[in-house]
């Protein structure tokens, strides 16, 4: 595996953060399409299949197959590489897609691998491999909330992930277990075991305000948790819009709910 580019960075902001990456001449950073906020003169951008790492297969068909696997995680076939083409330091910045925090991950500190939610990746030094991680148990796929397939970041460089709300890092001892809402699990190191468990009581599941399943993570290793999954934020926004003037809904707090439309002929 080739050595990833050694980039430097600075994170700006609090709730709506962006990461500004400093590139030496000929250094590059790879990012999801549309993540760039600004770049200085001298930065050149190129759209590529996949991540451009040494793990990616050679040849057009190999690159197409490697990039095509990203479709399984809901991502684009393409990524964008930003390269400093000048002979002095230049900067390029990438913004968070919704309120939350940007998490810098030095992969050399985590045995060269981090597993994260499929939409958590923001950008990374060129040379970092962005692939897919299949969970061992089908239960994770059907009931995990965030999907059967997760992303994996591999290599020896810096990568940046994004998560919603407040970020909590937990270091789990060998055999130590933590039960987590499935949407709140952002990332974990390679030795952490990840399973899905049923809540247990059907009344709790339906009337307790929680889901039918939760994630159980077992150490040793580190996990990153978020307080505001995007899915939860989106549900609250949509729920609020239903109660706005002109909306067809009878209000979020209406005891009739959708049945109210029947009395209006809707």
GROMACS .gro file of N, CA, C and O in nm, residues 48 63 74 91 101 106 178 218:
model
   32
   48UNK      N    1  -1.269   1.180  -1.089
   48UNK     CA    2  -1.215   1.047  -1.115
   48UNK      C    3  -1.316   0.940  -1.075
   48UNK      O    4  -1.408   0.965  -0.997
   63UNK      N    5  -1.124   0.014  -1.268
   63UNK     CA    6  -1.163   0.137  -1.200
   63UNK      C    7  -1.315   0.151  -1.194
   63UNK      O    8  -1.371   0.195  -1.095
   74UNK      N    9  -2.481   0.418  -0.157
   74UNK     CA   10  -2.560   0.536  -0.186
   74UNK      C   11  -2.478   0.654  -0.231
   74UNK      O   12  -2.529   0.766  -0.240
   91UNK      N   13  -0.449   2.622  -0.017
   91UNK     CA   14  -0.553   2.571   0.072
   91UNK      C   15  -0.682   2.543  -0.005
   91UNK      O   16  -0.718   2.615  -0.098
  101UNK      N   17  -2.044   1.800   1.360
  101UNK     CA   18  -1.901   1.814   1.381
  101UNK      C   19  -1.824   1.734   1.276
  101UNK      O   20  -1.870   1.631   1.228
  106UNK      N   21  -0.676   1.005   1.201
  106UNK     CA   22  -0.543   0.966   1.155
  106UNK      C   23  -0.538   0.813   1.154
  106UNK      O   24  -0.530   0.749   1.259
  178UNK      N   25  -2.167  -0.163   2.483
  178UNK     CA   26  -2.246  -0.040   2.484
  178UNK      C   27  -2.362  -0.059   2.387
  178UNK      O   28  -2.344  -0.106   2.274
  218UNK      N   29  -1.911  -0.398   2.109
  218UNK     CA   30  -1.832  -0.463   2.213
  218UNK      C   31  -1.684  -0.441   2.185
  218UNK      O   32  -1.637  -0.462   2.072
   0.00000   0.00000   0.00000
